[in-house]
Amino acid sequence: MTYLEMLSYLYNERPSGKVTLGLERIRELLRRLESPERGMKLVHIAGTNGKGSTTKMIHTIQSEHGLRTAGFFSPHLSTFRERIIVNGNFVGNEVLLEAFRIVNSEALKMDAQGENTKPSFFEFVTAMAFVVFHQMKTQAGAIEVGLGGRFDATNTISPVVSTITTIDYDHMKILGNTLEKIAFEKCGIVKPKTPVVCGESKSEALQIVRKTAQSNESPLFCYGSEFFLDNVKLELGNNEFDFFGLKEFRSLRLSLNGVHQIVNASTALQAFLVFAEEIGLEVDENAIRRALKNVVMPGRFEVICETPLVVIDGAHNKEGAVALEKCINT
């Protein structure tokens, strides 16, 4: 099987639309694969907007600290290979094909048991990612939730830190039509006695986050109280801010554009600092500065031409559109 044949199979043969929500299929698939998701020190990231950028920033900071670092993202923008990276780089087609063969051998056995046991596209790809990371002996990583949190296929990991970026209206047919219901689904990634970092969110949603953290006896770090930023200066590709959280950093430079990305950066930074504290990793300020200055996330107010100014952005809901408007008007 070639790489393109693999993609054709995944897109056409694996169910994606109407899939019964639940973790039973992915848990069974990972069990059959001998639990490749175990053994890594992971940060798990959910949220309505900003979770991809936050995941990439955490991943990049981890990599700059010398860790062999996994990164899992969805959806992809231009190539499937964006979904599964190690130390900021795509993995080879042969690596993906080998992971596909390993996962498919077990998925086909599950298929034979009936339609309800057939792993979905996202469950299959999540399992592939964990197989790749296991085979490449990654030590740490940042794992982005696909949709929601509670029933997402990534919610089979035992993270060092759970992170929720923003909570707003999106995917309401699946997650619910109130902020409280959406927050409940996002908070499904919170694990007992595992630190939680929460980005900027409305009070109704934040209330649910606080209750969930409290009931799980999980330390909670919220943007605006336990960590915050100041002295924001915006310049395309070279934004600047001061960070105050578990540590203080002045005049940090960020390549990603917009105030919302600076908020995402502060969430990523606090999550990393909690992560480092939990695993006993010495924090390197220069590594943090390099990571934020050089991080790349395509399709997020990405400048593709400076004269005239042309950008591409993946805003797809109200909160994202508001952030995009602010970027344009700044």
Short mmCIF file of C-alpha atoms in Angstrom, two decimals:
data_model
loop_
_atom_site.label_atom_id
_atom_site.label_comp_id
_atom_site.label_asym_id
_atom_site.label_seq_id
_atom_site.Cartn_x
_atom_site.Cartn_y
_atom_site.Cartn_z
CA MET A 1 0.00 0.00 0.00
CA THR A 2 1.25 3.49 -0.86
CA TYR A 3 0.83 6.65 1.22
CA LEU A 4 -1.90 7.93 -1.12
CA GLU A 5 -3.71 4.59 -0.97
CA MET A 6 -3.59 4.79 2.82
CA LEU A 7 -5.20 8.23 2.75
CA SER A 8 -7.88 7.04 0.33
CA TYR A 9 -8.69 4.15 2.64
CA LEU A 10 -8.87 6.37 5.73
CA TYR A 11 -11.08 8.98 4.09
CA ASN A 12 -13.40 6.56 2.32
CA GLU A 13 -13.54 3.41 4.44
CA ARG A 14 -13.46 4.74 7.98
CA PRO A 15 -16.73 6.24 9.32
CA SER A 16 -16.61 9.91 10.18
CA GLY A 17 -20.02 11.61 10.16
CA LYS A 18 -22.60 9.95 12.36
CA VAL A 19 -20.50 8.01 14.86
CA THR A 20 -21.83 6.87 18.22
CA LEU A 21 -20.07 8.94 20.88
CA GLY A 22 -18.09 7.03 23.47
CA LEU A 23 -14.62 5.80 24.37
CA GLU A 24 -15.32 2.07 24.15
CA ARG A 25 -13.99 1.60 20.60
CA ILE A 26 -10.78 3.58 21.04
CA ARG A 27 -10.06 1.96 24.41
CA GLU A 28 -10.50 -1.49 22.90
CA LEU A 29 -8.32 -0.58 19.92
CA LEU A 30 -5.54 0.76 22.13
CA ARG A 31 -5.80 -2.31 24.38
CA ARG A 32 -5.30 -4.54 21.35
CA LEU A 33 -2.27 -2.42 20.41
CA GLU A 34 -0.79 -2.88 23.92
CA SER A 35 -1.46 0.69 25.04
CA PRO A 36 1.02 2.73 22.99
CA GLU A 37 -0.35 5.94 24.57
CA ARG A 38 1.31 5.12 27.88
CA GLY A 39 4.79 6.09 28.99
CA MET A 40 4.85 9.69 27.72
CA LYS A 41 4.57 12.85 29.81
CA LEU A 42 1.70 14.64 28.07
CA VAL A 43 -0.24 17.88 28.14
CA HIS A 44 -3.85 17.49 26.93
CA ILE A 45 -5.48 20.53 25.32
CA ALA A 46 -9.19 21.19 24.72
CA GLY A 47 -11.09 24.39 23.92
CA THR A 48 -13.40 26.08 21.43
CA ASN A 49 -10.71 28.22 19.81
CA GLY A 50 -6.96 28.45 20.16
CA LYS A 51 -6.32 24.84 21.09
CA GLY A 52 -4.28 24.12 17.96
CA SER A 53 -2.05 27.16 18.44
CA THR A 54 -1.72 26.47 22.17
CA THR A 55 -0.84 22.84 21.48
CA LYS A 56 1.82 23.90 18.96
CA MET A 57 3.34 26.39 21.40
CA ILE A 58 3.50 23.84 24.22
CA HIS A 59 4.99 21.28 21.83
CA THR A 60 7.60 23.77 20.62
CA ILE A 61 8.59 24.80 24.16
CA GLN A 62 8.93 21.13 25.15
CA SER A 63 11.09 20.49 22.07
CA GLU A 64 13.32 23.47 22.81
CA HIS A 65 13.96 21.97 26.25
CA GLY A 66 15.63 18.98 24.62
CA LEU A 67 12.76 16.54 25.04
CA ARG A 68 11.84 14.09 22.29
CA THR A 69 8.40 15.55 21.82
CA ALA A 70 5.16 14.28 20.28
CA GLY A 71 2.50 16.53 18.78
CA PHE A 72 -1.01 15.55 17.69
CA PHE A 73 -3.27 18.01 15.87
CA SER A 74 -6.62 18.03 14.09
CA PRO A 75 -7.87 18.83 11.59
CA HIS A 76 -5.03 19.42 9.16
CA LEU A 77 -4.87 22.41 6.82
CA SER A 78 -3.00 21.23 3.73
CA THR A 79 -1.54 17.78 4.39
CA PHE A 80 -2.47 14.82 6.57
CA ARG A 81 1.10 14.77 7.85
CA GLU A 82 0.41 17.93 9.90
CA ARG A 83 -1.56 15.78 12.33
CA ILE A 84 1.34 13.72 13.69
CA ILE A 85 4.68 15.42 14.35
CA VAL A 86 7.81 14.79 16.40
CA ASN A 87 9.96 17.72 17.51
CA GLY A 88 8.14 20.03 15.12
CA ASN A 89 8.75 17.85 12.06
CA PHE A 90 6.50 15.66 9.96
CA VAL A 91 7.25 11.96 10.29
CA GLY A 92 8.12 10.00 7.15
CA ASN A 93 5.53 8.35 4.94
CA GLU A 94 6.99 4.93 5.72
CA VAL A 95 6.61 5.58 9.45
CA LEU A 96 2.95 6.49 8.90
CA LEU A 97 2.40 3.44 6.69
CA GLU A 98 3.91 1.12 9.27
CA ALA A 99 1.67 2.61 11.98
CA PHE A 100 -1.30 2.26 9.64
CA ARG A 101 -0.56 -1.44 9.06
CA ILE A 102 -0.24 -2.10 12.79
CA VAL A 103 -3.50 -0.31 13.64
CA ASN A 104 -5.42 -1.68 10.68
CA SER A 105 -4.63 -5.28 11.56
CA GLU A 106 -6.50 -4.84 14.85
CA ALA A 107 -9.16 -2.46 13.51
CA LEU A 108 -10.24 -5.04 10.91
CA LYS A 109 -10.82 -7.58 13.68
CA MET A 110 -13.03 -5.05 15.45
CA ASP A 111 -14.86 -4.29 12.18
CA ALA A 112 -15.83 -7.94 11.91
CA GLN A 113 -17.71 -7.72 15.22
CA GLY A 114 -20.29 -5.28 13.84
CA GLU A 115 -20.90 -1.71 12.71
CA ASN A 116 -20.91 -0.27 16.25
CA THR A 117 -17.45 -1.64 16.99
CA LYS A 118 -15.86 -0.25 13.81
CA PRO A 119 -13.22 2.38 14.73
CA SER A 120 -13.94 5.79 13.20
CA PHE A 121 -11.54 7.85 11.10
CA PHE A 122 -10.48 9.94 14.08
CA GLU A 123 -10.16 6.96 16.43
CA PHE A 124 -8.02 5.17 13.85
CA VAL A 125 -5.77 8.21 13.29
CA THR A 126 -5.44 8.80 17.04
CA ALA A 127 -4.30 5.21 17.48
CA MET A 128 -1.85 5.66 14.58
CA ALA A 129 -0.39 8.72 16.30
CA PHE A 130 0.18 6.86 19.55
CA VAL A 131 1.84 3.98 17.68
CA VAL A 132 4.15 6.44 15.90
CA PHE A 133 5.04 8.18 19.17
CA HIS A 134 5.69 4.85 20.90
CA GLN A 135 7.90 3.59 18.07
CA MET A 136 9.83 6.86 17.93
CA LYS A 137 10.34 6.74 21.71
CA THR A 138 8.95 10.18 22.44
CA GLN A 139 9.35 11.34 26.04
CA ALA A 140 6.80 14.13 26.19
CA GLY A 141 4.12 15.73 24.07
CA ALA A 142 1.13 17.97 23.53
CA ILE A 143 -2.11 16.32 22.40
CA GLU A 144 -4.95 18.38 20.92
CA VAL A 145 -8.55 17.27 21.44
CA GLY A 146 -10.48 16.72 18.22
CA LEU A 147 -13.98 17.69 19.38
CA GLY A 148 -15.34 18.45 22.84
CA GLY A 149 -13.30 16.43 25.29
CA ARG A 150 -15.35 13.97 27.32
CA PHE A 151 -15.89 11.48 24.48
CA ASP A 152 -12.92 12.48 22.32
CA ALA A 153 -10.58 9.67 21.28
CA THR A 154 -7.63 11.52 22.82
CA ASN A 155 -9.31 11.30 26.23
CA THR A 156 -7.69 7.92 26.76
CA ILE A 157 -4.41 9.44 27.92
CA SER A 158 -3.32 10.16 31.48
CA PRO A 159 -1.87 13.66 31.14
CA VAL A 160 0.47 15.51 33.45
CA VAL A 161 -1.56 18.68 32.83
CA SER A 162 -5.03 19.25 31.36
CA THR A 163 -5.47 22.54 29.51
CA ILE A 164 -8.65 24.29 28.34
CA THR A 165 -8.11 27.33 26.11
CA THR A 166 -11.43 29.12 25.55
CA ILE A 167 -15.03 27.96 25.90
CA ASP A 168 -17.58 29.44 23.52
CA TYR A 169 -20.33 28.43 21.11
CA ASP A 170 -19.40 25.86 18.44
CA HIS A 171 -20.52 22.35 17.40
CA MET A 172 -23.70 22.94 19.39
CA LYS A 173 -25.59 20.02 17.84
CA ILE A 174 -23.05 17.72 19.48
CA LEU A 175 -21.83 19.62 22.54
CA GLY A 176 -25.01 21.43 23.60
CA ASN A 177 -26.55 24.86 23.10
CA THR A 178 -25.45 26.57 26.33
CA LEU A 179 -22.00 27.56 27.57
CA GLU A 180 -22.55 25.40 30.64
CA LYS A 181 -23.20 22.29 28.52
CA ILE A 182 -20.26 23.01 26.23
CA ALA A 183 -18.01 23.61 29.26
CA PHE A 184 -19.15 20.30 30.76
CA GLU A 185 -17.99 18.47 27.62
CA LYS A 186 -14.64 20.31 27.50
CA CYS A 187 -14.09 19.60 31.19
CA GLY A 188 -14.35 15.90 30.44
CA ILE A 189 -10.56 15.93 30.00
CA VAL A 190 -10.01 16.91 33.65
CA LYS A 191 -8.49 14.01 35.60
CA PRO A 192 -8.42 13.43 39.38
CA LYS A 193 -5.64 15.31 41.17
CA THR A 194 -4.17 16.44 37.84
CA PRO A 195 -3.45 20.18 37.41
CA VAL A 196 -5.76 22.15 35.12
CA VAL A 197 -4.80 25.33 33.24
CA CYS A 198 -7.69 27.39 31.88
CA GLY A 199 -7.41 30.24 29.38
CA GLU A 200 -9.70 33.22 28.94
CA SER A 201 -13.37 32.18 29.20
CA LYS A 202 -16.75 33.66 30.10
CA SER A 203 -17.88 33.46 33.73
CA GLU A 204 -20.63 30.86 33.07
CA ALA A 205 -18.10 28.49 31.55
CA LEU A 206 -15.42 29.23 34.12
CA GLN A 207 -17.86 28.30 36.87
CA ILE A 208 -18.13 24.79 35.43
CA VAL A 209 -14.35 24.53 35.13
CA ARG A 210 -13.94 25.52 38.78
CA LYS A 211 -16.56 23.02 39.96
CA THR A 212 -15.02 20.23 37.90
CA ALA A 213 -11.51 20.94 39.16
CA GLN A 214 -12.76 21.10 42.74
CA SER A 215 -14.67 17.80 42.51
CA ASN A 216 -11.56 16.13 41.04
CA GLU A 217 -9.25 17.70 43.65
CA SER A 218 -7.28 19.14 40.73
CA PRO A 219 -5.20 22.31 41.21
CA LEU A 220 -6.59 25.03 38.93
CA PHE A 221 -4.69 27.88 37.25
CA CYS A 222 -6.92 30.43 35.50
CA TYR A 223 -5.99 33.22 33.12
CA GLY A 224 -6.53 36.59 34.81
CA SER A 225 -5.95 35.30 38.33
CA GLU A 226 -3.18 32.69 38.65
CA PHE A 227 -1.46 33.93 35.50
CA PHE A 228 -1.78 37.01 33.32
CA LEU A 229 0.05 39.21 30.82
CA ASP A 230 0.90 42.89 30.52
CA ASN A 231 2.65 45.45 28.31
CA VAL A 232 1.36 44.00 25.05
CA LYS A 233 2.91 45.46 21.89
CA LEU A 234 1.58 44.29 18.53
CA GLU A 235 3.71 44.08 15.39
CA LEU A 236 3.17 41.59 12.56
CA GLY A 237 5.34 38.55 13.23
CA ASN A 238 7.09 40.17 16.18
CA ASN A 239 4.64 40.73 19.02
CA GLU A 240 5.80 41.44 22.55
CA PHE A 241 4.39 40.90 26.05
CA ASP A 242 5.26 40.36 29.71
CA PHE A 243 4.11 37.15 31.41
CA PHE A 244 3.29 36.67 35.08
CA GLY A 245 2.49 33.18 36.39
CA LEU A 246 4.48 30.42 38.07
CA LYS A 247 7.44 32.43 36.78
CA GLU A 248 7.82 35.94 35.34
CA PHE A 249 9.20 36.72 31.91
CA ARG A 250 9.59 40.21 30.46
CA SER A 251 9.57 41.25 26.81
CA LEU A 252 8.73 37.85 25.36
CA ARG A 253 8.52 37.86 21.55
CA LEU A 254 5.79 35.92 19.74
CA SER A 255 5.68 35.17 16.02
CA LEU A 256 1.92 34.46 15.97
CA ASN A 257 -0.30 37.49 15.40
CA GLY A 258 -3.16 38.99 17.40
CA VAL A 259 -3.95 39.67 21.06
CA HIS A 260 -5.79 36.33 21.17
CA GLN A 261 -2.55 34.55 20.28
CA ILE A 262 -0.74 36.33 23.09
CA VAL A 263 -3.45 35.07 25.46
CA ASN A 264 -2.97 31.59 23.96
CA ALA A 265 0.78 31.95 24.48
CA SER A 266 0.28 32.82 28.15
CA THR A 267 -1.97 29.75 28.54
CA ALA A 268 0.62 27.57 26.80
CA LEU A 269 3.41 29.00 28.93
CA GLN A 270 1.55 28.46 32.21
CA ALA A 271 0.67 24.91 31.13
CA PHE A 272 4.31 24.22 30.33
CA LEU A 273 5.51 25.67 33.65
CA VAL A 274 3.05 23.46 35.54
CA PHE A 275 4.16 20.51 33.38
CA ALA A 276 7.82 21.21 34.15
CA GLU A 277 7.12 21.49 37.86
CA GLU A 278 5.19 18.20 37.84
CA ILE A 279 7.94 16.21 36.11
CA GLY A 280 10.90 17.95 37.74
CA LEU A 281 12.17 19.60 34.55
CA GLU A 282 14.43 22.64 34.90
CA VAL A 283 12.93 25.60 33.04
CA ASP A 284 15.21 27.24 30.48
CA GLU A 285 14.12 30.84 29.83
CA ASN A 286 16.13 31.02 26.61
CA ALA A 287 14.38 27.89 25.31
CA ILE A 288 11.01 29.52 26.00
CA ARG A 289 12.07 32.69 24.20
CA ARG A 290 13.28 30.72 21.16
CA ALA A 291 10.10 28.67 21.02
CA LEU A 292 7.68 31.59 21.12
CA LYS A 293 9.74 33.69 18.72
CA ASN A 294 9.93 30.93 16.11
CA VAL A 295 6.69 28.94 16.48
CA VAL A 296 4.76 28.46 13.24
CA MET A 297 1.04 27.69 12.93
CA PRO A 298 -0.31 27.87 9.36
CA GLY A 299 -3.71 29.43 8.73
CA ARG A 300 -3.77 31.55 11.88
CA PHE A 301 -3.65 35.14 10.59
CA GLU A 302 -0.82 33.88 8.42
CA VAL A 303 0.73 36.59 6.27
CA ILE A 304 1.26 35.26 2.74
CA CYS A 305 1.94 38.64 1.10
CA GLU A 306 3.06 41.90 2.70
CA THR A 307 2.47 44.31 -0.22
CA PRO A 308 -0.45 44.35 -0.49
CA LEU A 309 -1.12 42.67 2.84
CA VAL A 310 -2.78 39.29 2.31
CA VAL A 311 -3.50 36.89 5.16
CA ILE A 312 -5.24 33.55 5.54
CA ASP A 313 -7.11 32.62 8.70
CA GLY A 314 -9.23 29.65 9.71
CA ALA A 315 -11.81 31.53 11.81
CA HIS A 316 -15.00 29.46 11.62
CA ASN A 317 -17.21 30.58 14.51
CA LYS A 318 -18.27 33.83 16.19
CA GLU A 319 -15.44 33.95 18.73
CA GLY A 320 -12.89 33.26 15.99
CA ALA A 321 -14.43 35.88 13.69
CA VAL A 322 -14.28 38.52 16.45
CA ALA A 323 -10.59 37.73 17.03
CA LEU A 324 -9.95 37.97 13.28
CA GLU A 325 -11.72 41.34 13.10
CA LYS A 326 -9.55 42.67 15.94
CA CYS A 327 -6.43 41.53 14.10
CA ILE A 328 -7.51 43.27 10.91
CA ASN A 329 -8.37 46.50 12.70
CA THR A 330 -5.23 46.64 14.83
#
